Short mmCIF file of C-alpha atoms (C1' of nucleotides) in Angstrom, two decimals:
data_model
loop_
_atom_site.label_atom_id
_atom_site.label_comp_id
_atom_site.label_asym_id
_atom_site.label_seq_id
_atom_site.Cartn_x
_atom_site.Cartn_y
_atom_site.Cartn_z
CA MET K 1 0.77 -112.11 101.31
CA SER K 2 0.29 -109.40 103.17
CA CYS K 3 2.47 -107.36 101.41
CA SER K 4 1.62 -104.44 102.13
CA GLU K 5 4.15 -105.25 105.81
CA GLU K 6 7.14 -104.68 103.67
CA TYR K 7 6.24 -101.15 103.27
CA THR K 8 6.13 -100.12 106.73
CA PRO K 9 9.93 -99.26 107.17
CA GLN K 10 9.90 -97.39 104.06
CA LEU K 11 7.25 -95.30 105.36
CA ARG K 12 9.31 -95.51 109.06
CA ALA K 13 12.85 -94.35 107.51
CA ARG K 14 10.94 -91.01 106.17
CA GLY K 15 9.33 -90.61 109.32
CA TYR K 16 5.45 -91.84 108.58
CA ARG K 17 3.41 -93.76 110.10
CA MET K 18 2.32 -97.68 108.98
CA THR K 19 -1.46 -97.65 110.34
CA PRO K 20 -4.66 -99.45 109.54
CA GLN K 21 -5.86 -97.38 106.85
CA ARG K 22 -2.85 -97.33 104.78
CA HIS K 23 -1.94 -100.76 104.79
CA ALA K 24 -5.53 -101.25 104.22
CA ILE K 25 -4.75 -99.93 100.48
CA LEU K 26 -1.55 -100.64 99.58
CA HIS K 27 -3.48 -104.22 100.33
CA VAL K 28 -5.76 -103.20 97.78
CA LEU K 29 -3.17 -102.44 95.66
CA CYS K 30 -1.02 -104.81 95.75
CA HIS K 31 -3.50 -107.81 95.51
CA SER K 32 -5.39 -105.87 91.60
CA GLY K 33 -2.19 -105.33 89.26
CA ILE K 34 -4.04 -103.00 87.42
CA HIS K 35 -4.62 -99.06 87.91
CA LEU K 36 -7.41 -98.21 89.73
CA SER K 37 -9.56 -95.35 90.53
CA PRO K 38 -9.83 -93.43 93.97
CA THR K 39 -13.32 -94.27 94.42
CA GLN K 40 -12.72 -97.76 93.48
CA VAL K 41 -9.82 -98.35 95.88
CA TYR K 42 -12.31 -97.22 98.45
CA GLN K 43 -15.11 -99.38 97.65
CA GLN K 44 -12.32 -102.33 98.10
CA ALA K 45 -10.83 -100.85 101.09
CA VAL K 46 -13.84 -100.52 103.06
CA LYS K 47 -14.74 -103.99 103.34
CA GLU K 48 -11.53 -104.45 105.55
CA LEU K 49 -11.53 -101.54 106.99
CA PRO K 50 -15.44 -100.63 107.74
CA ASP K 51 -14.87 -97.13 108.44
CA ILE K 52 -12.56 -95.30 106.69
CA THR K 53 -13.84 -92.74 104.39
CA GLU K 54 -13.53 -91.60 100.93
CA THR K 55 -11.37 -88.26 102.30
CA THR K 56 -8.80 -90.65 103.47
CA VAL K 57 -7.87 -92.88 100.14
CA TYR K 58 -7.89 -89.86 98.12
CA ARG K 59 -4.84 -88.19 100.36
CA THR K 60 -3.67 -91.78 101.17
CA LEU K 61 -2.97 -92.23 97.51
CA GLU K 62 -1.66 -88.86 96.86
CA PHE K 63 0.31 -89.83 99.42
CA LEU K 64 2.14 -92.91 98.22
CA ALA K 65 2.36 -91.50 94.89
CA GLU K 66 4.32 -88.58 96.56
CA ASN K 67 6.28 -91.33 98.13
CA GLY K 68 6.91 -93.45 95.86
CA LEU K 69 5.15 -96.35 96.43
CA ALA K 70 2.25 -96.03 94.27
CA TYR K 71 2.17 -95.10 90.37
CA PRO K 72 -0.06 -92.68 89.53
CA ALA K 73 -1.27 -93.09 86.27
CA HIS K 74 -3.76 -91.05 83.51
CA MET K 75 -6.51 -93.21 83.04
CA GLY K 76 -8.36 -91.96 79.70
CA SER K 77 -11.11 -89.26 81.09
CA GLY K 78 -8.43 -87.79 82.21
CA HIS K 79 -8.76 -88.45 85.84
CA LEU K 80 -6.00 -90.13 87.69
CA GLY K 81 -6.17 -94.01 88.68
CA TYR K 82 -3.02 -95.35 91.16
CA GLN K 83 -1.03 -99.26 90.95
CA ILE K 84 1.06 -100.42 93.27
CA ALA K 85 5.29 -99.40 91.99
CA ARG K 86 6.62 -102.21 90.72
CA ASN K 87 8.68 -101.63 87.79
CA ASP K 88 9.57 -98.61 85.72
CA HIS K 89 6.89 -98.92 83.22
CA HIS K 90 4.53 -96.85 81.13
CA HIS K 91 1.34 -97.33 79.58
CA LEU K 92 -0.26 -97.89 76.00
CA VAL K 93 -4.12 -97.17 76.29
CA CYS K 94 -6.71 -97.65 73.32
CA ARG K 95 -8.25 -94.88 72.92
CA ASN K 96 -10.90 -96.68 70.83
CA CYS K 97 -11.69 -100.00 72.90
CA GLY K 98 -9.44 -98.80 76.31
CA LYS K 99 -6.90 -102.05 76.39
CA GLU K 100 -3.85 -101.30 77.92
CA MET K 101 -0.36 -102.63 78.27
CA GLU K 102 2.30 -101.56 79.09
CA VAL K 103 6.15 -100.39 78.06
CA ASP K 104 9.19 -100.97 79.88
CA HIS K 105 11.34 -98.25 80.45
CA ALA K 106 13.65 -99.12 78.28
CA LEU K 107 12.11 -98.38 75.42
CA VAL K 108 11.69 -94.36 76.71
CA LYS K 109 14.98 -94.52 78.08
CA SER K 110 16.83 -93.07 75.12
CA MET K 111 14.25 -90.63 74.58
CA TYR K 112 14.55 -90.19 78.09
CA GLN K 113 17.97 -87.73 77.44
CA LYS K 114 17.37 -86.63 74.83
CA LEU K 115 14.04 -84.42 76.51
CA GLU K 116 16.35 -83.67 79.38
CA SER K 117 19.77 -82.33 77.05
CA ALA K 118 17.53 -80.28 74.90
CA SER K 119 15.55 -78.93 77.82
CA GLY K 120 17.61 -79.00 81.42
CA TYR K 121 14.47 -80.57 82.79
CA LYS K 122 15.74 -83.86 85.18
CA LEU K 123 12.70 -86.23 84.32
CA THR K 124 11.90 -87.60 87.10
CA ASP K 125 8.30 -89.63 86.70
CA SER K 126 8.65 -92.93 84.51
CA HIS K 127 4.99 -93.36 84.73
CA VAL K 128 3.38 -91.93 81.60
CA THR K 129 0.74 -93.10 79.62
CA PHE K 130 0.78 -93.11 76.05
CA PHE K 131 -2.46 -93.12 74.07
CA GLY K 132 -3.65 -94.43 70.83
CA LEU K 133 -4.92 -96.73 69.41
CA CYS K 134 -4.47 -100.50 69.39
CA SER K 135 -3.84 -102.83 67.52
CA ASN K 136 -6.80 -104.63 66.26
CA CYS K 137 -9.05 -100.65 66.29
CA LYS K 138 -6.18 -99.29 64.24
CA MET N 1 -7.90 -61.21 66.45
CA SER N 2 -10.77 -62.94 66.16
CA CYS N 3 -8.52 -66.03 65.58
CA SER N 4 -12.11 -68.15 66.67
CA GLU N 5 -13.73 -67.30 63.07
CA GLU N 6 -11.22 -69.59 61.25
CA TYR N 7 -12.82 -72.71 63.00
CA THR N 8 -16.18 -72.23 61.90
CA PRO N 9 -15.65 -74.25 58.41
CA GLN N 10 -13.63 -77.19 60.22
CA LEU N 11 -16.61 -77.38 62.36
CA ARG N 12 -19.61 -77.12 59.65
CA ALA N 13 -17.65 -79.46 57.58
CA ARG N 14 -17.82 -82.02 60.20
CA GLY N 15 -22.07 -81.64 60.48
CA TYR N 16 -21.49 -79.63 64.69
CA ARG N 17 -22.29 -75.99 64.46
CA MET N 18 -20.18 -72.76 65.46
CA THR N 19 -22.97 -70.96 68.40
CA PRO N 20 -21.42 -68.03 70.52
CA GLN N 21 -20.65 -70.18 73.30
CA ARG N 22 -17.70 -72.05 70.94
CA HIS N 23 -16.97 -68.57 69.46
CA ALA N 24 -16.30 -67.32 73.43
CA ILE N 25 -13.88 -70.57 74.61
CA LEU N 26 -11.84 -70.75 71.07
CA HIS N 27 -12.11 -66.43 72.01
CA VAL N 28 -10.39 -67.77 75.19
CA LEU N 29 -8.01 -69.96 74.06
CA CYS N 30 -6.62 -68.64 70.97
CA HIS N 31 -5.65 -65.84 73.27
CA SER N 32 -4.48 -67.37 76.19
CA GLY N 33 -0.91 -69.17 75.47
CA ILE N 34 -0.42 -71.94 77.83
CA HIS N 35 -3.02 -73.84 79.63
CA LEU N 36 -6.01 -73.02 81.22
CA SER N 37 -8.33 -75.28 83.47
CA PRO N 38 -11.71 -75.25 82.63
CA THR N 39 -12.89 -73.19 85.52
CA GLN N 40 -10.52 -70.85 84.06
CA VAL N 41 -11.92 -70.84 80.95
CA TYR N 42 -14.87 -70.36 82.48
CA GLN N 43 -13.79 -67.09 84.49
CA GLN N 44 -12.69 -65.40 80.77
CA ALA N 45 -15.46 -66.82 79.22
CA VAL N 46 -18.48 -65.27 81.27
CA LYS N 47 -17.03 -61.80 80.81
CA GLU N 48 -17.84 -62.22 77.00
CA LEU N 49 -21.19 -64.45 77.52
CA PRO N 50 -22.37 -63.53 81.02
CA ASP N 51 -24.74 -66.59 80.51
CA ILE N 52 -22.44 -69.20 79.11
CA THR N 53 -22.74 -71.52 82.38
CA GLU N 54 -20.37 -73.75 83.92
CA THR N 55 -21.89 -77.08 82.40
CA THR N 56 -21.40 -75.75 78.54
CA VAL N 57 -17.30 -75.32 79.57
CA TYR N 58 -16.46 -78.44 80.58
CA ARG N 59 -18.96 -80.04 77.71
CA THR N 60 -17.85 -77.72 75.22
CA LEU N 61 -13.93 -78.53 75.97
CA GLU N 62 -14.36 -82.10 75.85
CA PHE N 63 -16.05 -81.41 72.38
CA LEU N 64 -13.24 -79.04 71.27
CA ALA N 65 -10.27 -81.76 72.10
CA GLU N 66 -12.09 -84.42 70.74
CA ASN N 67 -11.97 -82.81 67.19
CA GLY N 68 -8.60 -81.89 67.20
CA LEU N 69 -9.13 -77.93 67.60
CA ALA N 70 -8.10 -78.01 71.42
CA TYR N 71 -5.09 -79.57 73.05
CA PRO N 72 -5.71 -81.58 76.72
CA ALA N 73 -3.06 -81.52 78.81
CA HIS N 74 -2.12 -82.74 81.95
CA MET N 75 -1.59 -80.31 84.89
CA GLY N 76 0.45 -81.24 88.13
CA SER N 77 -2.20 -82.19 90.24
CA GLY N 78 -3.50 -85.15 87.44
CA HIS N 79 -7.00 -82.51 86.63
CA LEU N 80 -6.77 -81.54 83.13
CA GLY N 81 -6.57 -77.88 81.96
CA TYR N 82 -6.43 -76.92 77.67
CA GLN N 83 -5.31 -74.94 75.03
CA ILE N 84 -5.86 -73.98 71.62
CA ALA N 85 -3.95 -76.80 69.72
CA ARG N 86 -1.39 -75.63 67.11
CA ASN N 87 1.86 -76.87 66.11
CA ASP N 88 2.21 -80.51 68.24
CA HIS N 89 4.48 -80.24 70.68
CA HIS N 90 4.84 -81.29 74.54
CA HIS N 91 4.83 -80.37 77.78
CA LEU N 92 7.71 -81.02 80.36
CA VAL N 93 6.14 -79.41 83.77
CA CYS N 94 8.39 -79.53 86.91
CA ARG N 95 7.44 -81.33 89.91
CA ASN N 96 8.62 -78.73 92.27
CA CYS N 97 7.92 -75.20 91.02
CA GLY N 98 5.28 -75.63 88.33
CA LYS N 99 7.71 -73.74 85.54
CA GLU N 100 6.51 -75.41 82.20
CA MET N 101 8.00 -75.78 78.77
CA GLU N 102 7.43 -77.19 75.64
CA VAL N 103 8.91 -79.86 73.12
CA ASP N 104 8.97 -80.03 69.99
CA HIS N 105 7.19 -82.93 68.83
CA ALA N 106 10.14 -84.22 66.51
CA LEU N 107 12.58 -84.87 70.17
CA VAL N 108 10.10 -87.51 70.20
CA LYS N 109 9.14 -88.82 67.06
CA SER N 110 11.55 -91.55 67.27
CA MET N 111 10.43 -92.90 70.46
CA TYR N 112 6.72 -92.72 68.90
CA GLN N 113 8.08 -95.23 66.07
CA LYS N 114 9.69 -97.59 68.55
CA LEU N 115 6.86 -97.78 70.93
CA GLU N 116 4.65 -98.31 67.74
CA SER N 117 6.31 -101.32 66.39
CA ALA N 118 6.88 -102.92 69.91
CA SER N 119 3.71 -102.63 70.93
CA GLY N 120 1.27 -103.14 67.18
CA TYR N 121 -0.03 -99.40 69.09
CA LYS N 122 -0.56 -96.70 66.39
CA LEU N 123 -0.26 -93.56 68.95
CA THR N 124 -2.12 -90.50 68.11
CA ASP N 125 -1.85 -88.06 70.61
CA SER N 126 1.01 -85.88 70.23
CA HIS N 127 0.46 -83.61 73.51
CA VAL N 128 2.55 -85.93 76.13
CA THR N 129 3.17 -84.26 79.68
CA PHE N 130 6.65 -85.57 81.05
CA PHE N 131 7.05 -84.17 85.06
CA GLY N 132 10.58 -83.83 85.96
CA LEU N 133 12.52 -80.61 87.99
CA CYS N 134 13.91 -77.81 85.91
CA SER N 135 17.58 -76.88 86.10
CA ASN N 136 16.73 -73.96 88.58
CA CYS N 137 15.64 -76.97 90.84
CA LYS N 138 17.28 -80.14 90.34
"C1'" DT J 1 -38.62 -65.78 54.63
"C1'" DT J 2 -40.36 -69.81 56.88
"C1'" DC J 3 -40.21 -74.19 58.52
"C1'" DC J 4 -38.44 -78.26 60.14
"C1'" DT J 5 -34.03 -81.14 62.02
"C1'" DT J 6 -30.72 -81.94 65.53
"C1'" DA J 7 -27.15 -80.21 67.58
"C1'" DT J 8 -26.31 -77.59 71.71
"C1'" DT J 9 -27.91 -75.20 75.86
"C1'" DG J 10 -29.42 -74.37 80.81
"C1'" DC J 11 -31.13 -76.18 84.44
"C1'" DA J 12 -31.01 -79.10 88.47
"C1'" DA J 13 -29.69 -82.77 90.87
"C1'" DC J 14 -26.07 -85.95 91.53
"C1'" DT J 15 -21.29 -87.48 92.06
"C1'" DT J 16 -16.37 -87.08 92.73
"C1'" DT J 17 -12.77 -84.83 94.65
"C1'" DT J 18 -11.21 -81.21 98.17
"C1'" DT J 19 -9.90 -78.47 101.91
"C1'" DG J 20 -10.13 -76.45 107.16
"C1'" DC J 21 -10.39 -78.19 111.88
"C1'" DA J 22 -10.88 -80.86 116.06
"C1'" DA J 23 -9.95 -85.19 117.90
"C1'" DT J 24 -7.77 -89.25 117.24
"C1'" DA J 25 -3.13 -92.34 118.16
"C1'" DG J 26 1.34 -93.96 117.11
"C1'" DT J 27 6.25 -92.87 118.82
"C1'" DA J 28 9.87 -91.85 121.23
"C1'" DT J 29 11.36 -89.54 125.59
"C1'" DG J 30 11.70 -89.13 130.47
"C1'" DC W 1 4.32 -96.60 132.23
"C1'" DA W 2 3.12 -92.02 131.93
"C1'" DT W 3 3.64 -87.57 128.97
"C1'" DA W 4 4.43 -85.23 124.75
"C1'" DC W 5 4.78 -84.63 120.33
"C1'" DT W 6 3.11 -84.53 115.72
"C1'" DA W 7 1.43 -87.19 111.37
"C1'" DT W 8 -2.88 -88.81 110.78
"C1'" DT W 9 -7.88 -89.71 110.81
"C1'" DG W 10 -13.03 -88.13 110.47
"C1'" DC W 11 -16.68 -85.03 109.98
"C1'" DA W 12 -18.65 -81.06 107.52
"C1'" DA W 13 -18.73 -77.84 103.51
"C1'" DA W 14 -17.52 -76.15 99.82
"C1'" DA W 15 -15.38 -77.04 95.29
"C1'" DA W 16 -15.49 -79.29 90.58
"C1'" DG W 17 -17.35 -82.67 87.35
"C1'" DT W 18 -20.71 -84.76 85.20
"C1'" DT W 19 -25.46 -86.64 83.55
"C1'" DG W 20 -30.12 -87.08 81.83
"C1'" DC W 21 -34.10 -83.98 79.62
"C1'" DA W 22 -36.47 -80.50 78.26
"C1'" DA W 23 -36.03 -76.16 76.03
"C1'" DT W 24 -33.39 -73.72 72.15
"C1'" DA W 25 -31.57 -72.07 68.20
"C1'" DA W 26 -28.09 -73.07 64.26
"C1'" DG W 27 -28.29 -74.38 59.50
"C1'" DG W 28 -30.23 -76.41 55.57
"C1'" DA W 29 -34.47 -77.04 52.26
"C1'" DA W 30 -38.72 -75.44 50.70
#
DNA sequence: TTCCTTATTGCAACTTTTTGCAATAGTATG
DNA sequence: CATACTATTGCAAAAAGTTGCAATAAGGAA
């Protein structure tokens, strides 16, 4: 259940600490497959840990993203949502109805390689949001 | 020079209006190839049109994006920047130094087709930001 | 030109996100 | 167990972005 436990060693290994706040936030992310906005995370987390602040939620989400424990993803509005990091995948979201689906990284991999050789960049983020129209809306 | 003039008919054709505010904002975008944040746009635009407000800048940028006259793009922070819409291209930005380069849509096109047939979605946005490490930083 | 319709703007209040700094609390060491 | 080091948090204030609504003004019609 408490899937956040498994992250403790990952943090410790890098010199970071597992705190009640990080625990609560990881817990929230783990138990919600989908992307959550910082405000949504806060609203969930505050139930477990009444003293947590919005500031901490913002900072922790950014921290988790930097350390690869959470994926940040662009939501329609241009704001960021966060999701626990599991398998490499991307998102397709419908501009019309908002319907979201995951796409395996395998589909995108060859294009990444093409981009890398054309540009000289090394592509690090395998969690991109593409926008379009879903089968119902198009 | 006044490249914003050419957009008047595009707006009119859709029942929208060309106003001094839109004129100023388009002017700012035209004369800056790169992405600008709403605040940057405001700071430029206010020089030409001292009465313009931040509210209007935010709303206008969103309006221009919806109507295809400007491309919104995710900047490193996750915030949106805007750029005048010209050729279809994508962006590669370096997570380390922030260096940005444009990538022609042609490189991405076949992957778009693959995604479309795999998902049933029709991909509408041809202005995606990919993150990685540039040749110097990697 | 004048009038009319309604797209657009500005204002003000509000929500969301960020930042600096002092206080707190994990973790390691003696 | 006590101490020191510093990662992390909370607070308060600032900055950035959003929303509702009344006032304004662009463009078409008379």
